[in-house]
Coordinates of C-alpha atoms and ligand atoms in Angstrom, one line a residue:
M1 CA -32.3 3.0 102.1
Q2 CA -34.2 4.2 105.1
V3 CA -36.5 7.1 103.9
N4 CA -37.3 9.2 106.9
Q5 CA -38.5 12.2 105.0
A6 CA -39.7 12.8 101.4
S7 CA -41.3 16.0 100.3
F8 CA -42.2 17.9 97.1
V9 CA -39.9 20.9 96.8
L10 CA -40.6 22.7 93.5
S11 CA -41.7 22.5 89.9
A12 CA -39.3 24.0 87.3
L13 CA -39.4 24.7 83.6
K14 CA -36.0 26.4 83.3
P15 CA -32.5 26.1 84.8
D16 CA -33.0 29.3 86.8
D17 CA -35.7 27.6 88.8
Y18 CA -33.8 24.4 89.7
P19 CA -32.7 24.0 93.3
R20 CA -29.4 25.8 94.1
D21 CA -28.0 23.7 96.9
R22 CA -26.1 21.2 94.7
R23 CA -27.3 18.1 96.4
P24 CA -27.1 15.0 94.2
E25 CA -30.0 14.4 91.9
F26 CA -31.5 11.2 90.5
A27 CA -33.8 11.7 87.6
F28 CA -36.5 9.4 86.1
V29 CA -37.4 9.4 82.4
G30 CA -39.6 7.4 80.2
R31 CA -42.7 7.3 78.0
S32 CA -45.8 8.9 79.4
N33 CA -47.7 6.4 81.5
V34 CA -44.8 4.0 81.8
G35 CA -44.8 4.3 85.5
K36 CA -42.2 6.9 86.5
S37 CA -44.2 8.5 89.3
S38 CA -45.4 5.0 90.6
L39 CA -41.8 3.8 90.7
Q40 CA -40.7 6.8 92.8
N41 CA -43.6 6.4 95.2
T42 CA -42.8 2.7 95.5
L43 CA -39.1 3.4 96.3
L44 CA -40.1 6.0 98.8
R45 CA -43.0 4.1 100.3
R46 CA -45.3 7.1 99.8
K47 CA -48.6 6.6 98.2
E48 CA -49.1 9.7 96.2
L49 CA -46.0 11.9 96.6
A50 CA -45.3 11.9 92.9
R51 CA -48.8 12.1 91.3
T52 CA -49.7 9.1 89.3
S53 CA -52.5 8.9 86.8
A54 CA -54.3 6.5 84.4
T55 CA -54.3 9.5 82.0
P56 CA -50.9 9.9 80.3
G57 CA -49.3 13.3 80.4
K58 CA -49.9 14.0 84.1
T59 CA -46.4 15.2 84.9
Q60 CA -45.7 18.3 82.8
T61 CA -42.9 20.0 84.6
I62 CA -39.6 19.0 86.2
N63 CA -40.6 18.1 89.8
F64 CA -38.0 18.0 92.5
F65 CA -38.5 15.9 95.6
D66 CA -36.3 16.3 98.7
I67 CA -35.3 12.9 100.2
N68 CA -33.9 12.9 103.8
G69 CA -32.6 16.4 103.3
T70 CA -29.6 14.8 101.4
F71 CA -30.6 14.2 97.7
Y72 CA -33.3 14.8 95.2
F73 CA -35.6 12.7 93.1
V74 CA -36.4 14.4 89.8
D75 CA -39.6 13.5 88.0
L76 CA -39.4 14.5 84.4
P77 CA -42.4 14.8 82.0
G78 CA -43.2 11.7 80.1
Y79 CA -42.6 11.7 76.3
G80 CA -44.4 10.1 73.4
Y81 CA -48.0 10.8 74.4
A82 CA -49.8 10.9 71.1
K83 CA -52.7 13.1 72.0
V84 CA -50.6 16.1 72.8
P85 CA -50.1 18.8 70.1
K86 CA -46.7 18.8 68.5
S87 CA -45.9 22.3 69.8
M88 CA -46.4 21.1 73.3
K89 CA -44.3 18.0 72.8
D90 CA -41.5 20.2 71.4
A91 CA -41.7 22.5 74.4
W92 CA -41.5 19.5 76.9
N93 CA -38.6 18.1 74.9
K94 CA -36.7 21.4 75.3
V95 CA -37.4 21.5 79.0
M96 CA -36.0 18.0 79.4
V97 CA -33.0 18.3 77.2
A98 CA -32.1 21.6 79.0
Y99 CA -32.1 19.7 82.3
L100 CA -30.3 16.5 81.1
R101 CA -27.5 18.2 79.3
G102 CA -25.0 19.8 81.7
R103 CA -26.9 19.5 85.0
E104 CA -23.9 19.3 87.3
P105 CA -25.6 17.6 90.4
L106 CA -27.3 15.0 88.2
R107 CA -25.8 11.7 89.3
M108 CA -27.9 9.2 87.4
V109 CA -30.9 8.9 85.2
T110 CA -33.2 5.9 85.5
A111 CA -34.7 5.3 82.1
L112 CA -38.0 3.3 82.3
V113 CA -39.2 1.1 79.6
D114 CA -42.4 -1.0 79.6
A115 CA -41.4 -4.7 80.1
R116 CA -44.2 -5.8 77.9
H117 CA -43.2 -3.9 74.7
T118 CA -40.3 -3.4 72.3
P119 CA -38.7 0.0 73.2
T120 CA -40.0 2.7 71.0
A121 CA -38.1 5.1 68.7
Q122 CA -38.5 7.7 71.4
D123 CA -37.0 5.4 74.0
H124 CA -34.0 5.0 71.7
H125 CA -33.9 8.8 71.1
M126 CA -33.9 9.4 74.9
L127 CA -31.1 7.0 75.5
S128 CA -29.0 8.6 72.7
I129 CA -29.6 12.0 74.4
L130 CA -28.3 10.6 77.7
E131 CA -25.3 8.9 76.0
E132 CA -24.4 12.1 74.3
A133 CA -24.8 14.0 77.5
E134 CA -22.6 11.4 79.2
V135 CA -25.1 10.9 82.0
P136 CA -24.8 7.6 83.9
T137 CA -28.0 5.7 82.9
L138 CA -29.8 2.8 84.4
V139 CA -32.5 1.0 82.4
V140 CA -35.4 -0.4 84.3
A141 CA -38.1 -2.6 82.7
T142 CA -41.2 -1.8 84.6
K143 CA -44.7 -3.4 85.0
V144 CA -43.0 -6.9 85.0
D145 CA -45.9 -8.1 87.1
K146 CA -47.9 -8.0 83.8
L147 CA -45.5 -10.5 82.1
K148 CA -46.3 -14.2 82.2
R149 CA -43.6 -16.3 83.8
S150 CA -43.1 -18.1 80.5
Q151 CA -42.5 -14.8 78.6
R152 CA -40.4 -13.1 81.1
A153 CA -36.8 -14.2 80.3
R154 CA -37.3 -13.9 76.6
Q155 CA -39.0 -10.5 76.8
L156 CA -36.2 -9.1 79.0
D157 CA -33.6 -10.5 76.7
H158 CA -35.4 -9.0 73.7
I159 CA -35.3 -5.5 75.4
R160 CA -31.7 -5.9 76.4
R161 CA -30.8 -6.7 72.8
D162 CA -33.0 -4.0 71.3
L163 CA -31.4 -1.4 73.4
D164 CA -27.9 -2.7 72.8
L165 CA -27.2 -3.2 76.5
G166 CA -24.9 -6.1 76.0
D167 CA -25.1 -9.5 77.6
D168 CA -24.1 -8.2 81.0
G169 CA -25.7 -4.8 80.6
L170 CA -27.8 -4.0 83.6
L171 CA -31.6 -4.1 83.1
I172 CA -33.5 -4.1 86.3
P173 CA -36.9 -5.8 86.2
F174 CA -39.3 -3.7 88.3
S175 CA -42.9 -3.7 89.5
S176 CA -44.7 -1.1 91.6
V177 CA -47.3 -3.8 92.3
T178 CA -45.0 -6.6 93.7
R179 CA -42.1 -4.2 94.7
E180 CA -39.7 -6.4 92.7
G181 CA -36.5 -4.5 91.9
V182 CA -36.9 -2.0 94.8
Q183 CA -33.8 -3.1 96.7
E184 CA -31.7 -3.5 93.6
L185 CA -32.5 0.1 92.5
W186 CA -31.8 1.5 95.9
R187 CA -28.4 -0.3 95.9
V188 CA -27.4 1.4 92.7
I189 CA -28.5 4.8 94.1
E190 CA -26.7 4.3 97.4
D191 CA -23.5 3.4 95.5
L192 CA -23.6 6.8 93.8
L193 CA -24.3 8.8 97.0
Ligands
GTP201 P1 -46.7 10.5 83.2 O1 -46.6 11.3 84.5 O2 -48.0 10.8 82.5 O3 -45.5 10.6 82.3 O4 -46.9 9.0 83.6 P2 -45.9 8.1 84.6 O5 -44.8 7.5 83.8 O6 -45.5 8.9 85.8 O7 -46.9 6.9 85.0 P3 -47.7 6.6 86.4 O8 -46.7 6.3 87.5 O9 -48.6 7.7 86.6 O10 -48.4 5.3 86.0 C1 -49.3 5.1 84.9 C2 -50.3 4.0 85.1 O11 -49.5 2.7 85.2 C3 -51.0 4.0 86.4 O12 -52.4 3.6 86.2 C4 -50.3 3.1 87.3 O13 -51.1 2.5 88.3 C5 -49.8 2.0 86.4 N1 -48.5 1.3 86.8 C6 -47.4 2.0 87.1 N2 -46.4 1.1 87.5 C7 -47.0 -0.1 87.4 C8 -46.5 -1.5 87.6 O14 -45.3 -1.7 88.0 N3 -47.4 -2.5 87.4 C9 -48.7 -2.3 87.0 N4 -49.4 -3.4 86.8 N5 -49.1 -1.1 86.8 C10 -48.3 0.0 87.0
MG202 MG1 -45.8 10.9 86.3

């Protein structure tokens, strides 16, 4: 994908505030700090378009980014950040579920998991929300640059099994550091455009 233009459009908390032009949307979900904003910046070759942070909980609203004037990237708030009060977690959860269920322009959700760890209960919960909402979902194992060569195959296999993706279920290894997985991810997005 040749990205000629990528720009922040708006932040939304409720459906009335989402863009109204019905262009295809590609959303990104995952635990706080898993690397959602980094992955989008890496795909777009923009350094800090989606704001990244070493402090979890940076992205708190649904952020829409216009790409080439033809589709949107949608950065969702990260879940599972322990230091946030429960009332705030519930509020974010509502914001996300409202978007994920019944958003007509939504073409695909990329669900990020940390390649180094067993998916959490919240990862499982998110995938079940997506399954229930019948949203096409692509699972990406990110930060693979942090895996040792010797662990890699076993760890990816472990994640595939833990998430019940099946033997030929697609799990794209990704790294914002080495750019591994960038082309594969774009290919999936392009197929849906
Ligand atoms: P929230 O907005 O809080 O939900 O976080 P996020 O999922 O958007 O994570 P973000 O992209 O801000 O990245 C969190 C931290 O992980 C940052 O310090 C990144 O530099 C780091 N990081 C992200 N992706 C990678 C990766 O592929 N490899 C390595 N080594 N570090 C990464
Ligand atoms: Mg973020």
